[in-house]
Amino acid sequence: MANFLINRTLKSIPNLNLITTALSSRTRQFTSAAAAAEQPQSDGGESSSSFAFSSDAQDSIHIKPSSSVSKRETASSSVTMPMSFMTGSVVGKRFYNQVTTRKADDGNGWSVMLDYRTLKTPSKRPLKLPTLGLAKAIAAEWEYQETDGIRPFTMPLMKLACTALERVPITRHKVIEYLINRFNQDLVFCRAPDDNELTSDIHERQVEKIDPLLDWLESEFGFKPVIYSSFFGGKQEDGLLKAVETLLKKTDECELAAIDAIAGAAHSLTIALGLFRGKLQIEEAIELIRLEEDFQVDKWGLVEGGHDVDIADLKVQIASAAVFLGLSRRI
């Protein structure tokens, strides 16, 4: 579902050839229902009503009238969503008819409108997105929700946007520190032994597929990465660690959120940086992540309901983060 929404969204957004090429194997026509036209305002005189999240434990959607206007006029002036939205539960029923996009009230960024309500972050701040393309993509996720319930797990771009706007600004230092600490155990640095008949074949595949990425990493940062065969990892040169850390510190909130999401799904900051810098396309990244597991699948067969589900989940995680990264950039 998430891949379907992402791919259809890309078709409605111009100047995104790089992303649409990466997703060409699964591209479908997308016509976003989001439009830039502003919905009529309520009689209360406010520029827009607001849609937000609540820390309430219950999984219902509450409509809270404003105290400054009569109950009849503001029966749906604001909507509060339970925090279970961020955990993957099915939340309430669809309570809106039309989803549109509009310029933010302060002119800085773009907003998503559910009917006449402005979509907000979990802390009830306006969800101001850096580009119209990203706003339309998130609007499409809301538009394609079913009437019987809102399913957050089909809205990866919305969750990434909330992470970028809410969590990254206050945890930026910790996010970068965690990524650097895990860099020594990066997936692409671990190499199967070549002197064992059980692992020699996978070693050859790793050399063929991963070495070009390692060569790129060396040319990009000026330090040759250390390859190891231990499950406990190795130790990269301090110069390489410092160079990567410097790059991460220069990223904006959306970029860092996407890099962190990709690195977490891939168990590899190198693959995340490859996508970030344009060295890798989405399918290439997924192939590298699944290199060893696909080798075993080729040898022993695929377990239905196991391997296929893992593959689909990985594709959603990597593709959604890569698309979020591309859409958040001002061209």
Short mmCIF file of C-alpha atoms in Angstrom, two decimals:
data_model
loop_
_atom_site.label_atom_id
_atom_site.label_comp_id
_atom_site.label_asym_id
_atom_site.label_seq_id
_atom_site.Cartn_x
_atom_site.Cartn_y
_atom_site.Cartn_z
CA MET A 1 0.00 0.00 0.00
CA ALA A 2 2.74 2.45 0.95
CA ASN A 3 4.76 1.66 -2.18
CA PHE A 4 1.56 2.14 -4.26
CA LEU A 5 0.96 5.59 -2.78
CA ILE A 6 4.59 6.63 -3.19
CA ASN A 7 4.80 5.53 -6.80
CA ARG A 8 1.51 7.18 -7.79
CA THR A 9 2.52 10.41 -6.06
CA LEU A 10 5.77 10.65 -8.02
CA LYS A 11 3.87 10.65 -11.31
CA SER A 12 2.05 13.85 -10.31
CA ILE A 13 5.21 15.76 -9.38
CA PRO A 14 7.50 17.25 -12.06
CA ASN A 15 11.33 17.32 -12.10
CA LEU A 16 11.84 14.12 -10.17
CA ASN A 17 13.44 11.97 -12.87
CA LEU A 18 16.05 10.57 -10.50
CA ILE A 19 13.47 9.20 -8.11
CA THR A 20 11.07 7.93 -10.73
CA THR A 21 13.92 6.11 -12.47
CA ALA A 22 14.82 4.38 -9.23
CA LEU A 23 11.24 3.26 -8.81
CA SER A 24 10.63 2.47 -12.48
CA SER A 25 10.18 -1.24 -11.84
CA ARG A 26 7.13 -0.52 -9.73
CA THR A 27 5.93 2.83 -11.11
CA ARG A 28 2.20 3.35 -11.53
CA GLN A 29 0.30 6.45 -12.57
CA PHE A 30 -0.45 8.72 -9.64
CA THR A 31 -2.95 11.53 -9.61
CA SER A 32 -2.91 13.21 -6.24
CA ALA A 33 -6.25 14.36 -4.93
CA ALA A 34 -4.48 17.17 -3.14
CA ALA A 35 -4.96 20.59 -4.71
CA ALA A 36 -3.51 23.95 -3.87
CA ALA A 37 -6.90 25.61 -3.56
CA GLU A 38 -7.77 26.74 -0.07
CA GLN A 39 -10.98 25.47 1.50
CA PRO A 40 -13.60 27.90 2.82
CA GLN A 41 -12.91 29.10 6.32
CA SER A 42 -15.25 28.60 9.22
CA ASP A 43 -17.46 31.38 10.49
CA GLY A 44 -15.26 31.76 13.54
CA GLY A 45 -12.91 34.08 11.66
CA GLU A 46 -9.78 31.97 12.07
CA SER A 47 -7.51 31.38 9.08
CA SER A 48 -7.85 27.63 9.46
CA SER A 49 -8.88 24.98 11.91
CA SER A 50 -6.34 22.47 13.11
CA PHE A 51 -5.86 18.73 13.05
CA ALA A 52 -3.51 17.48 15.76
CA PHE A 53 -2.52 14.49 17.87
CA SER A 54 -3.39 13.77 21.48
CA SER A 55 -1.56 11.86 24.20
CA ASP A 56 -4.83 10.25 25.22
CA ALA A 57 -4.50 6.50 25.62
CA GLN A 58 -7.80 5.72 23.89
CA ASP A 59 -7.93 5.08 20.14
CA SER A 60 -10.76 7.44 19.28
CA ILE A 61 -10.84 10.75 17.44
CA HIS A 62 -12.07 13.71 19.44
CA ILE A 63 -13.65 16.89 18.12
CA LYS A 64 -12.98 19.80 20.45
CA PRO A 65 -14.91 23.06 20.01
CA SER A 66 -13.20 26.37 20.68
CA SER A 67 -14.32 28.27 23.76
CA SER A 68 -14.22 31.60 21.90
CA VAL A 69 -16.93 30.66 19.39
CA SER A 70 -20.36 29.13 19.78
CA LYS A 71 -20.62 25.34 19.85
CA ARG A 72 -22.83 25.31 16.77
CA GLU A 73 -20.25 27.18 14.68
CA THR A 74 -17.22 25.21 15.91
CA ALA A 75 -18.54 21.70 16.30
CA SER A 76 -15.56 20.50 14.30
CA SER A 77 -13.14 23.42 14.63
CA SER A 78 -10.29 21.18 15.77
CA VAL A 79 -9.57 17.49 15.70
CA THR A 80 -7.33 15.64 18.13
CA MET A 81 -5.78 12.31 17.17
CA PRO A 82 -4.51 9.80 19.78
CA MET A 83 -0.77 9.15 19.90
CA SER A 84 -1.38 5.57 18.74
CA PHE A 85 -1.17 7.13 15.28
CA MET A 86 2.61 6.98 15.61
CA THR A 87 2.65 3.33 16.74
CA GLY A 88 0.85 1.71 13.82
CA SER A 89 -2.62 1.06 15.25
CA VAL A 90 -5.76 1.61 13.17
CA VAL A 91 -7.04 4.97 14.38
CA GLY A 92 -10.72 5.83 14.33
CA LYS A 93 -12.66 6.31 11.11
CA ARG A 94 -12.00 8.69 8.26
CA PHE A 95 -13.64 11.95 9.35
CA TYR A 96 -12.80 14.16 6.36
CA ASN A 97 -13.92 14.29 2.72
CA GLN A 98 -11.29 16.23 0.82
CA VAL A 99 -7.52 16.62 1.16
CA THR A 100 -5.77 19.65 -0.30
CA THR A 101 -2.49 21.53 -0.01
CA ARG A 102 -1.92 25.23 0.47
CA LYS A 103 0.85 27.67 1.23
CA ALA A 104 1.60 27.93 4.95
CA ASP A 105 0.04 30.90 6.73
CA ASP A 106 3.44 32.56 7.22
CA GLY A 107 4.44 31.84 3.62
CA ASN A 108 7.25 29.55 4.76
CA GLY A 109 6.54 26.07 3.45
CA TRP A 110 3.39 24.15 2.60
CA SER A 111 0.50 22.80 4.66
CA VAL A 112 -1.87 19.86 4.21
CA MET A 113 -5.59 20.51 4.72
CA LEU A 114 -8.17 17.90 5.76
CA ASP A 115 -11.29 19.67 4.56
CA TYR A 116 -10.72 23.07 6.23
CA ARG A 117 -8.51 21.76 9.04
CA THR A 118 -4.74 22.30 9.00
CA LEU A 119 -2.74 19.14 9.64
CA LYS A 120 -0.44 19.43 12.66
CA THR A 121 2.39 17.48 14.25
CA PRO A 122 1.97 15.39 17.44
CA SER A 123 2.97 18.39 19.55
CA LYS A 124 0.28 20.45 17.80
CA ARG A 125 2.65 22.56 15.75
CA PRO A 126 1.72 23.31 12.14
CA LEU A 127 3.01 20.62 9.78
CA LYS A 128 4.97 22.98 7.53
CA LEU A 129 6.65 21.04 4.73
CA PRO A 130 9.58 22.43 2.73
CA THR A 131 8.24 21.66 -0.75
CA LEU A 132 4.91 21.39 -2.52
CA GLY A 133 5.89 17.96 -3.82
CA LEU A 134 6.28 16.56 -0.31
CA ALA A 135 3.04 18.21 0.80
CA LYS A 136 1.17 16.59 -2.11
CA ALA A 137 2.70 13.19 -1.34
CA ILE A 138 1.60 13.35 2.31
CA ALA A 139 -1.82 14.65 1.22
CA ALA A 140 -2.09 11.60 -1.03
CA GLU A 141 -1.42 9.30 1.93
CA TRP A 142 -4.35 10.90 3.75
CA GLU A 143 -6.55 10.90 0.64
CA TYR A 144 -6.18 7.14 0.14
CA GLN A 145 -7.21 6.20 3.67
CA GLU A 146 -10.27 3.95 3.82
CA THR A 147 -13.51 5.11 5.39
CA ASP A 148 -13.48 2.36 8.02
CA GLY A 149 -10.22 3.48 9.63
CA ILE A 150 -7.02 5.52 9.31
CA ARG A 151 -4.01 3.20 8.97
CA PRO A 152 -0.76 4.93 9.95
CA PHE A 153 1.34 2.03 8.67
CA THR A 154 0.33 3.03 5.13
CA MET A 155 1.64 6.59 5.70
CA PRO A 156 5.46 6.37 5.91
CA LEU A 157 6.02 9.87 4.54
CA MET A 158 3.79 11.39 7.22
CA LYS A 159 5.72 9.59 9.95
CA LEU A 160 9.07 10.69 8.49
CA ALA A 161 7.84 14.28 8.31
CA CYS A 162 6.81 14.19 11.98
CA THR A 163 10.21 12.74 12.87
CA ALA A 164 12.04 15.42 10.91
CA LEU A 165 10.03 18.30 12.33
CA GLU A 166 9.59 17.09 15.90
CA ARG A 167 12.37 14.75 16.97
CA VAL A 168 15.44 15.61 14.90
CA PRO A 169 15.72 19.26 16.04
CA ILE A 170 15.89 18.27 19.72
CA THR A 171 17.85 15.00 19.35
CA ARG A 172 20.12 15.92 16.44
CA HIS A 173 23.36 15.47 18.39
CA LYS A 174 22.28 12.06 19.70
CA VAL A 175 21.16 10.87 16.26
CA ILE A 176 24.54 11.73 14.73
CA GLU A 177 26.42 10.23 17.67
CA TYR A 178 24.48 6.98 17.36
CA LEU A 179 25.08 6.75 13.61
CA ILE A 180 28.82 7.29 14.05
CA ASN A 181 29.04 4.77 16.90
CA ARG A 182 27.38 2.14 14.71
CA PHE A 183 29.50 2.98 11.68
CA ASN A 184 32.27 0.55 12.72
CA GLN A 185 29.78 -2.33 12.50
CA ASP A 186 28.46 -1.26 9.11
CA LEU A 187 26.98 -4.08 7.04
CA VAL A 188 29.21 -3.44 4.03
CA PHE A 189 32.43 -3.66 6.06
CA CYS A 190 31.75 -7.26 7.15
CA ARG A 191 33.14 -9.75 4.63
CA ALA A 192 32.65 -13.51 4.51
CA PRO A 193 35.95 -15.49 4.68
CA ASP A 194 37.32 -16.51 1.30
CA ASP A 195 39.25 -19.54 2.58
CA ASN A 196 36.19 -21.56 3.54
CA GLU A 197 34.22 -23.61 1.03
CA LEU A 198 30.97 -22.73 2.81
CA THR A 199 31.51 -18.97 2.45
CA SER A 200 33.72 -18.59 -0.61
CA ASP A 201 30.77 -18.12 -2.97
CA ILE A 202 29.18 -15.36 -0.93
CA HIS A 203 32.62 -13.75 -0.59
CA GLU A 204 32.88 -13.55 -4.37
CA ARG A 205 29.43 -11.97 -4.59
CA GLN A 206 30.35 -9.41 -1.92
CA VAL A 207 33.51 -8.47 -3.80
CA GLU A 208 31.54 -8.01 -7.01
CA LYS A 209 28.65 -6.02 -5.56
CA ILE A 210 30.01 -4.18 -2.51
CA ASP A 211 33.57 -3.25 -3.51
CA PRO A 212 32.39 -0.53 -5.94
CA LEU A 213 30.55 1.14 -3.06
CA LEU A 214 33.63 0.91 -0.84
CA ASP A 215 35.75 2.44 -3.61
CA TRP A 216 33.24 5.28 -3.82
CA LEU A 217 33.39 5.77 -0.05
CA GLU A 218 37.18 6.08 -0.22
CA SER A 219 37.06 8.59 -3.07
CA GLU A 220 34.31 10.58 -1.36
CA PHE A 221 35.95 10.92 2.06
CA GLY A 222 39.64 10.26 1.38
CA PHE A 223 40.08 7.23 3.62
CA LYS A 224 40.08 3.53 2.72
CA PRO A 225 37.52 1.63 4.83
CA VAL A 226 38.70 -1.34 6.90
CA ILE A 227 37.18 -4.71 5.92
CA TYR A 228 36.80 -7.44 8.54
CA SER A 229 35.32 -10.91 9.00
CA SER A 230 34.44 -10.69 12.69
CA PHE A 231 30.85 -10.50 13.91
CA PHE A 232 32.06 -8.00 16.51
CA GLY A 233 33.09 -5.51 13.86
CA GLY A 234 36.32 -3.64 13.26
CA LYS A 235 37.67 -0.14 13.78
CA GLN A 236 37.61 2.45 11.04
CA GLU A 237 40.17 5.22 10.82
CA ASP A 238 39.43 8.30 12.89
CA GLY A 239 39.78 10.42 9.77
CA LEU A 240 36.95 8.53 8.05
CA LEU A 241 34.74 8.78 11.12
CA LYS A 242 35.38 12.50 11.38
CA ALA A 243 34.68 13.09 7.69
CA VAL A 244 31.36 11.24 7.86
CA GLU A 245 30.40 13.08 11.05
CA THR A 246 31.15 16.42 9.39
CA LEU A 247 28.85 15.53 6.50
CA LEU A 248 26.03 14.53 8.84
CA LYS A 249 26.33 17.80 10.74
CA LYS A 250 25.74 19.72 7.50
CA THR A 251 22.43 18.01 6.76
CA ASP A 252 19.06 19.61 7.41
CA GLU A 253 16.33 17.99 9.50
CA CYS A 254 14.64 16.16 6.63
CA GLU A 255 17.93 14.85 5.26
CA LEU A 256 19.09 13.57 8.63
CA ALA A 257 15.73 11.93 9.33
CA ALA A 258 15.89 10.11 5.98
CA ILE A 259 19.53 9.04 6.44
CA ASP A 260 18.77 7.74 9.92
CA ALA A 261 15.73 5.79 8.67
CA ILE A 262 17.68 4.22 5.80
CA ALA A 263 20.67 3.38 8.00
CA GLY A 264 18.39 1.73 10.54
CA ALA A 265 16.62 -0.41 7.94
CA ALA A 266 19.82 -1.25 6.07
CA HIS A 267 22.11 -1.69 9.09
CA SER A 268 24.46 0.45 7.03
CA LEU A 269 25.24 4.15 7.16
CA THR A 270 27.36 3.67 4.04
CA ILE A 271 24.34 2.55 2.01
CA ALA A 272 22.33 5.47 3.43
CA LEU A 273 25.06 7.90 2.36
CA GLY A 274 25.19 6.25 -1.06
CA LEU A 275 21.49 7.00 -1.54
CA PHE A 276 21.91 10.49 -0.08
CA ARG A 277 24.75 11.38 -2.47
CA GLY A 278 23.19 9.71 -5.51
CA LYS A 279 25.71 6.88 -5.78
CA LEU A 280 22.99 4.25 -5.30
CA GLN A 281 19.47 3.89 -6.61
CA ILE A 282 16.75 2.34 -4.46
CA GLU A 283 16.86 -1.11 -6.07
CA GLU A 284 20.66 -1.18 -5.89
CA ALA A 285 20.56 -0.37 -2.19
CA ILE A 286 18.02 -3.12 -1.51
CA GLU A 287 20.14 -5.62 -3.43
CA LEU A 288 23.19 -4.81 -1.28
CA ILE A 289 21.19 -5.02 1.95
CA ARG A 290 19.80 -8.45 1.05
CA LEU A 291 22.94 -9.79 -0.60
CA GLU A 292 23.65 -12.59 1.87
CA GLU A 293 20.02 -13.49 2.50
CA ASP A 294 19.23 -13.62 -1.21
CA PHE A 295 22.22 -15.89 -1.65
CA GLN A 296 20.70 -18.30 0.86
CA VAL A 297 17.28 -18.00 -0.80
CA ASP A 298 18.81 -18.87 -4.16
CA LYS A 299 20.43 -21.89 -2.60
CA TRP A 300 17.68 -23.22 -0.31
CA GLY A 301 14.50 -21.58 -1.56
CA LEU A 302 12.14 -18.82 -0.41
CA VAL A 303 9.90 -19.29 2.63
CA GLU A 304 6.47 -17.88 1.81
CA GLY A 305 5.11 -15.65 4.53
CA GLY A 306 8.66 -15.09 5.75
CA HIS A 307 11.23 -14.00 3.20
CA ASP A 308 8.67 -12.38 0.90
CA VAL A 309 7.18 -10.34 3.74
CA ASP A 310 10.65 -9.22 4.84
CA ILE A 311 11.47 -8.15 1.30
CA ALA A 312 8.25 -6.13 0.97
CA ASP A 313 8.80 -4.45 4.34
CA LEU A 314 12.39 -3.53 3.46
CA LYS A 315 11.30 -2.07 0.13
CA VAL A 316 8.74 0.14 1.86
CA GLN A 317 11.25 1.38 4.43
CA ILE A 318 14.04 2.15 1.97
CA ALA A 319 11.84 3.49 -0.84
CA SER A 320 9.76 5.74 1.41
CA ALA A 321 12.85 7.26 3.07
CA ALA A 322 14.57 7.79 -0.30
CA VAL A 323 11.43 9.38 -1.77
CA PHE A 324 11.04 11.56 1.32
CA LEU A 325 14.64 12.66 0.88
CA GLY A 326 14.10 13.58 -2.75
CA LEU A 327 10.78 15.34 -2.25
CA SER A 328 12.05 17.42 0.67
CA ARG A 329 14.79 19.01 -1.42
CA ARG A 330 14.09 22.41 -2.93
CA ILE A 331 14.97 22.17 -6.62
#
